[in-house]
Amino acid sequence: MKVVLAKDILKSNDDKAAENRRAFEKLGLFTLNLISSPGSGKTRLLENTVQRLSSRYRIGVIEGDITTTRDAERVARHCEQVVQINTDGGCHLDSKMVSRSIEELSIDKLDVLFIENVGNLVCPSEFDLGESCRVVVLSVTEGDDKPEKYPYSFDRANVIIINKIDMLEHTDFDMARAEEIIRQINRDAVLFKLSAVTGEGYDAWIAYLENHAFRKK
Amino acid sequence: MKVVLAKDILKSNDDKAAENRRAFEKLGLFTLNLISSPGSGKTRLLENTVQRLSSRYRIGVIEGDITTTRDAERVARHCEQVVQINTDGGCHLDSKMVSRSIEELSIDKLDVLFIENVGNLVCPSEFDLGESCRVVVLSVTEGDDKPEKYPYSFDRANVIIINKIDMLEHTDFDMARAEEIIRQINRDAVLFKLSAVTGEGYDAWIAYLENHAFRKK
């Protein structure tokens, strides 16, 4: 019974995600779904990224949180179109929530849409939102064993970002080992190593976004 | 439909949790359910804690992970009775998994049982395992805004541990602010601030465990 219903939920989510994807593709809108543990630095990454792109690209953000509008407020400083989704305890965003949110945005006037998922390295991975690109963020303070322990998140990522590299010297995170494990799980993902604090590694990430958002400009 | 089934699942979980709790109480066994984000240091905390207690207390550990037996292997160095639960993608432990695990342990020969939940600050909070004490761990590298953003985890905790305080100087974590928010959400939880690396703050945590495990000795 439980399994049947779970399949129904996922099927219904996939259908709506396909609908979202068609709408995004029709507009040539590059959409990114950001997934990570709480506190791995998604919001700060987003703030800095939007700040760097906002003079040249029209950017929208959907902020997913269990409660509070803190992240949306932070991002809104650098970006005009922001929608907050509060899941009220829910552990992930789904494609229906995103579908309702894009009705509140003028997505035909956007070049890039970021969707910051609920801070959770497990459940969001099951739910396609219709995004063009799935980004999984891992911070070095979480430990280099996380890709191996949460493989179902890492194996579906198009982009994997190792964040907080400025903290490397204060941890026992082994970058070579982390990369090796990531490559065993996901050979194709584009990998970025960066620090939102020092700005190190951002240029490659920004260049990647520009290459993909370029379609529309 | 979805809501009804979710209620059924939670009700069925609560029933089995009550059964586990009766079994633990009958034996005077102090049981702790450790909940946190991935990478907040639960396993290292557990390793050091078991190491400090193992000469005087008989300790069992149930390790919850999505996949791998890495954490169980780490903890087993300091502790004889360890059981690994792999949820195979599942985002939390439930009381039935714990019930099956305790059949593999000689719980009548234990003074303290630690249950390390799946690394997830959202879903595990919904599922009572029958524990005596719920412990939520937050590391300073995750940011001081997390209690406010994940209130449903923090408000049900009996103990809240702020971990990795040796990293404080490298972050913008505001301890006074974090404590203030925690107290708004949960006035009664016992709060510990510690570092698994330097050992700072461990004495109070160990003393707390000794006070509660003392019943049996």
XYZ file of C-alpha atoms in Angstrom:
434
model
C 0.000 0.000 0.000
C 2.710 2.405 1.030
C 4.813 1.596 -2.011
C 1.892 1.951 -4.409
C 1.002 5.351 -3.068
C 4.640 6.462 -3.121
C 4.801 5.485 -6.791
C 1.583 7.406 -7.452
C 3.014 10.499 -5.793
C 6.236 10.259 -7.777
C 4.363 9.622 -11.050
C 2.106 12.620 -10.457
C 5.185 14.695 -9.572
C 6.982 13.588 -12.736
C 4.000 14.533 -14.903
C 3.848 18.051 -13.515
C 7.669 18.320 -13.726
C 7.488 17.469 -17.434
C 4.915 20.237 -17.830
C 7.178 22.722 -16.018
C 10.130 21.629 -18.183
C 8.191 22.205 -21.390
C 7.219 25.702 -20.202
C 10.847 26.530 -19.305
C 12.221 25.149 -22.573
C 9.694 27.026 -24.656
C 11.017 30.254 -23.124
C 14.673 29.163 -23.327
C 14.830 29.656 -19.568
C 17.780 28.002 -17.811
C 16.561 26.640 -14.455
C 18.658 25.231 -11.611
C 17.509 23.145 -8.641
C 19.926 23.570 -5.700
C 20.044 20.661 -3.239
C 22.166 20.229 -0.091
C 22.209 19.656 3.660
C 21.171 22.538 5.904
C 24.053 24.959 6.291
C 26.191 23.930 3.334
C 25.999 27.479 1.995
C 23.346 27.345 -0.754
C 21.877 30.746 0.099
C 25.186 32.547 0.309
C 26.259 30.895 -2.950
C 23.042 32.128 -4.505
C 23.465 35.660 -3.152
C 26.969 35.976 -4.599
C 26.010 34.319 -7.864
C 22.990 36.553 -8.428
C 25.080 39.590 -7.521
C 27.667 38.716 -10.177
C 25.105 38.024 -12.901
C 22.379 40.552 -12.218
C 23.737 43.393 -14.345
C 23.749 41.188 -17.451
C 20.982 38.631 -16.858
C 17.417 38.786 -15.628
C 17.287 36.436 -12.682
C 14.449 34.881 -10.728
C 14.662 32.857 -7.521
C 12.250 30.421 -5.888
C 13.195 29.912 -2.240
C 12.088 26.694 -0.559
C 12.027 26.625 3.223
C 10.151 24.782 5.924
C 9.340 28.058 7.618
C 10.579 31.688 7.667
C 11.287 34.009 4.735
C 14.884 34.683 5.778
C 16.524 33.272 2.667
C 14.162 35.040 0.275
C 14.885 38.321 2.054
C 18.636 37.748 1.712
C 18.426 36.939 -1.986
C 15.903 39.701 -2.758
C 18.597 42.315 -2.114
C 20.228 41.376 -5.415
C 17.315 40.174 -7.464
C 13.899 41.540 -8.324
C 11.830 38.424 -8.837
C 11.773 36.227 -5.742
C 9.058 33.842 -4.560
C 9.123 32.090 -1.202
C 7.620 28.616 -0.752
C 7.090 27.560 2.856
C 6.530 23.813 3.065
C 5.335 24.032 6.685
C 7.275 20.971 7.803
C 7.538 19.338 4.376
C 10.975 17.953 3.622
C 11.284 18.801 -0.083
C 9.888 20.911 -2.904
C 7.741 19.209 -5.528
C 6.841 20.120 -9.083
C 3.355 21.324 -8.129
C 4.754 23.879 -5.684
C 7.102 25.116 -8.401
C 4.252 25.251 -10.915
C 2.211 27.441 -8.562
C 5.246 29.656 -7.868
C 6.008 30.364 -11.503
C 2.525 31.779 -11.871
C 3.672 34.515 -9.500
C 6.811 35.251 -11.521
C 7.031 36.804 -14.974
C 9.127 33.932 -16.269
C 8.948 35.189 -19.845
C 11.051 38.115 -18.643
C 13.772 35.906 -17.061
C 17.011 34.393 -18.406
C 17.871 32.247 -15.395
C 15.714 30.789 -12.623
C 17.294 29.395 -9.449
C 15.224 27.123 -7.210
C 16.730 26.669 -3.745
C 15.319 23.460 -2.299
C 14.654 22.707 1.391
C 17.901 21.963 3.260
C 17.900 18.171 3.083
C 20.354 15.899 1.316
C 17.895 12.990 1.114
C 14.300 13.665 0.059
C 14.578 16.476 -2.528
C 16.534 14.151 -4.840
C 13.419 12.026 -5.434
C 11.408 14.935 -6.815
C 12.066 16.277 -10.294
C 10.951 19.919 -10.470
C 11.347 20.253 -14.240
C 14.734 21.992 -13.900
C 17.361 22.122 -16.660
C 20.186 21.496 -14.213
C 20.362 19.826 -10.818
C 23.079 21.214 -8.533
C 24.181 19.370 -5.381
C 26.259 21.388 -2.913
C 28.594 19.775 -0.368
C 30.601 21.870 2.080
C 34.009 20.681 3.263
C 32.942 21.048 6.901
C 30.453 18.187 6.382
C 33.218 15.668 5.664
C 34.554 13.876 2.600
C 32.503 10.724 3.285
C 29.155 12.337 2.415
C 28.961 11.454 -1.324
C 29.411 7.787 -0.396
C 26.786 8.020 2.359
C 24.220 9.913 0.260
C 24.830 8.440 -3.212
C 21.241 8.884 -4.419
C 21.643 12.650 -4.253
C 25.028 12.809 -5.908
C 24.354 10.359 -8.733
C 21.516 12.486 -10.166
C 23.413 15.794 -10.138
C 24.413 17.630 -13.299
C 26.654 19.903 -11.238
C 28.374 19.164 -7.917
C 29.795 22.094 -5.971
C 32.273 21.577 -3.153
C 31.782 24.725 -1.099
C 33.637 26.410 1.798
C 37.092 25.474 0.444
C 38.474 28.351 2.559
C 37.768 26.071 5.567
C 39.825 23.156 4.203
C 42.827 23.777 6.445
C 40.624 23.639 9.565
C 39.113 20.237 8.706
C 40.333 16.751 7.847
C 38.452 16.822 4.530
C 40.533 14.960 1.917
C 39.769 16.608 -1.434
C 41.422 13.903 -3.552
C 39.404 11.235 -1.785
C 36.157 13.217 -2.114
C 36.715 13.666 -5.853
C 37.531 10.006 -6.308
C 34.306 8.942 -4.561
C 32.253 11.498 -6.488
C 33.650 10.140 -9.761
C 32.739 6.576 -8.769
C 29.149 7.684 -8.164
C 28.767 10.207 -10.964
C 31.236 10.319 -13.826
C 29.488 13.057 -15.798
C 28.653 15.832 -13.334
C 30.534 19.105 -13.736
C 32.514 19.721 -10.544
C 33.273 23.119 -9.032
C 35.295 23.846 -5.906
C 34.697 27.275 -4.472
C 34.401 29.555 -1.470
C 31.636 32.094 -1.075
C 33.798 33.917 1.495
C 37.025 34.396 -0.491
C 35.485 34.188 -3.975
C 38.000 31.499 -4.970
C 36.670 29.211 -7.705
C 33.669 31.416 -8.582
C 34.875 32.366 -12.066
C 34.480 28.837 -13.438
C 30.976 28.509 -11.922
C 29.878 31.882 -13.312
C 31.309 30.996 -16.728
C 29.326 27.749 -16.665
C 26.109 29.644 -15.947
C 26.833 32.193 -18.663
C 27.407 29.424 -21.196
C 24.045 27.871 -20.404
C 22.035 31.049 -20.006
C 23.483 32.393 -23.243
C 20.776 30.688 -25.344
C 18.290 33.389 -24.562
C 20.392 36.554 -24.650
C -5.844 10.264 0.828
C -2.255 11.294 1.332
C -2.961 12.852 4.713
C -4.936 9.872 5.951
C -2.178 7.477 5.053
C 0.488 9.720 6.585
C -1.538 9.725 9.799
C -1.814 5.935 9.632
C 1.933 5.620 9.225
C 2.592 7.955 12.150
C 0.009 6.198 14.340
C 1.477 2.787 13.558
C 4.942 4.213 14.269
C 3.795 5.670 17.583
C 2.305 2.337 18.670
C 5.520 0.442 18.026
C 7.511 3.264 19.655
C 5.406 2.904 22.816
C 6.205 -0.809 22.779
C 9.941 -0.106 22.428
C 9.724 2.447 25.251
C 8.053 -0.055 27.588
C 10.783 -2.616 26.830
C 13.544 -0.054 27.481
C 11.942 1.207 30.695
C 11.426 -2.290 32.026
C 15.179 -2.796 31.749
C 16.014 0.686 33.035
C 17.869 1.248 29.779
C 18.662 4.873 28.928
C 18.205 5.350 25.157
C 19.149 8.371 23.061
C 18.028 9.251 19.537
C 20.619 11.480 17.815
C 19.271 13.719 15.054
C 21.110 16.253 12.875
C 22.042 17.345 9.372
C 24.619 15.291 7.501
C 28.106 16.216 8.650
C 27.269 17.946 11.921
C 29.508 15.480 13.753
C 27.082 12.930 15.264
C 29.359 9.967 14.609
C 32.479 11.592 15.978
C 30.529 12.771 19.016
C 29.351 9.207 19.498
C 32.843 7.754 19.104
C 34.303 10.063 21.747
C 31.331 9.633 24.071
C 31.403 5.846 23.917
C 35.170 5.915 24.433
C 34.777 7.964 27.611
C 31.973 5.821 29.029
C 32.886 2.322 27.918
C 35.031 1.347 30.898
C 32.155 2.036 33.285
C 28.986 1.441 31.257
C 27.820 -1.243 28.890
C 26.956 0.581 25.699
C 25.039 -0.387 22.584
C 24.708 1.563 19.355
C 22.193 1.388 16.516
C 23.582 3.137 13.439
C 21.112 4.448 10.881
C 22.397 5.170 7.392
C 20.992 5.282 3.895
C 23.793 3.054 2.693
C 27.311 1.950 3.781
C 28.427 0.587 7.166
C 31.110 3.238 7.634
C 29.666 4.767 10.798
C 29.029 1.404 12.460
C 32.633 0.415 11.745
C 33.898 3.643 13.304
C 31.805 3.246 16.446
C 32.483 -0.501 16.771
C 36.108 0.231 17.669
C 34.962 1.451 21.085
C 31.828 -0.560 21.672
C 30.908 -4.222 21.477
C 27.229 -4.148 20.599
C 26.598 -2.319 17.338
C 23.819 -2.869 14.815
C 23.674 -1.155 11.434
C 20.372 -0.232 9.811
C 20.573 0.657 6.111
C 17.403 2.403 5.000
C 18.313 2.036 1.286
C 17.255 5.558 0.401
C 14.841 6.043 3.302
C 15.166 9.435 4.964
C 14.633 8.473 8.636
C 14.592 5.603 11.113
C 11.233 4.393 12.376
C 10.235 2.466 15.467
C 9.819 -0.821 13.580
C 13.408 -0.720 12.351
C 14.550 -0.089 15.921
C 12.343 -2.903 17.197
C 13.932 -5.353 14.740
C 17.419 -4.100 15.642
C 17.039 -4.590 19.364
C 16.310 -8.255 18.706
C 19.896 -8.478 17.477
C 21.277 -6.790 20.595
C 21.384 -8.186 24.126
C 19.664 -5.102 25.514
C 19.269 -6.689 28.937
C 23.049 -6.466 29.168
C 23.211 -2.748 28.314
C 23.132 0.441 30.417
C 22.931 2.954 27.573
C 21.736 2.620 23.974
C 22.565 5.287 21.396
C 20.569 5.406 18.163
C 22.207 7.508 15.465
C 19.507 8.535 13.022
C 19.919 9.153 9.276
C 21.619 12.505 8.599
C 18.555 14.687 8.031
C 17.319 17.600 10.092
C 13.723 17.312 8.829
C 12.106 13.872 8.597
C 13.523 11.960 11.608
C 11.809 14.414 13.969
C 8.383 13.066 12.968
C 9.185 9.529 14.071
C 9.310 8.595 17.735
C 11.585 5.575 18.193
C 10.681 4.983 21.841
C 13.841 6.718 23.075
C 14.223 8.187 26.588
C 16.001 11.247 25.258
C 16.004 13.024 21.927
C 19.270 14.800 21.090
C 19.509 17.335 18.260
C 23.022 18.284 17.158
C 23.819 21.558 15.373
C 27.349 22.405 14.277
C 28.515 26.005 14.211
C 29.604 25.653 10.569
C 25.933 25.258 9.585
C 25.032 28.749 10.756
C 23.169 30.267 13.696
C 19.919 30.598 11.708
C 19.227 26.856 11.605
C 17.072 26.509 14.761
C 14.722 29.149 13.366
C 14.623 27.488 9.944
C 14.084 23.940 11.291
C 11.972 24.601 14.399
C 10.118 21.273 14.273
C 13.350 19.444 14.994
C 14.544 21.715 17.769
C 11.243 22.049 19.631
C 11.010 18.305 20.314
C 14.566 17.891 21.616
C 15.372 17.017 25.221
C 19.009 17.867 24.607
C 20.482 20.293 22.069
C 24.204 20.080 21.357
C 26.044 22.890 19.593
C 29.040 21.060 18.136
C 32.342 22.110 16.519
C 32.804 25.125 18.811
C 36.525 24.961 17.957
C 35.464 26.287 14.510
C 33.688 29.348 15.956
C 36.453 31.802 15.121
C 36.404 30.740 11.455
C 32.665 31.350 11.028
C 30.186 34.170 11.555
C 28.105 31.995 13.924
C 26.712 34.211 16.697
C 26.433 32.030 19.795
C 24.322 34.506 21.804
C 21.874 34.783 18.920
C 21.717 31.001 18.444
C 20.990 30.470 22.139
C 18.320 33.157 22.127
C 16.537 31.552 19.166
C 16.843 28.076 20.663
C 15.279 29.350 23.886
C 12.372 30.880 21.965
C 11.697 27.515 20.331
C 12.483 25.203 23.231
C 12.736 26.537 26.756
C 13.350 23.187 28.463
C 16.021 21.399 26.452
C 19.388 20.915 28.126
C 22.004 22.740 26.070
C 25.621 21.652 25.618
C 28.323 23.435 23.644
C 31.263 21.238 22.773
C 34.013 20.255 20.373
C 34.803 16.681 19.490
C 38.228 17.814 18.294
C 39.479 19.724 21.359
C 37.301 17.953 23.952
C 36.049 21.315 25.247
C 32.600 21.045 26.805
C 32.556 17.239 26.961
C 32.624 16.970 30.742
C 29.141 18.431 31.171
C 27.710 16.163 28.458
C 29.327 13.058 29.954
C 28.089 14.051 33.426
C 24.565 14.377 32.043
C 24.748 10.869 30.576
C 26.132 9.450 33.810
C 23.293 11.003 35.774
C 20.710 9.406 33.535
C 22.391 6.062 33.017
C 23.029 5.814 36.755
C 19.556 4.362 37.396
C 20.683 0.937 36.330
C 24.191 0.676 37.771
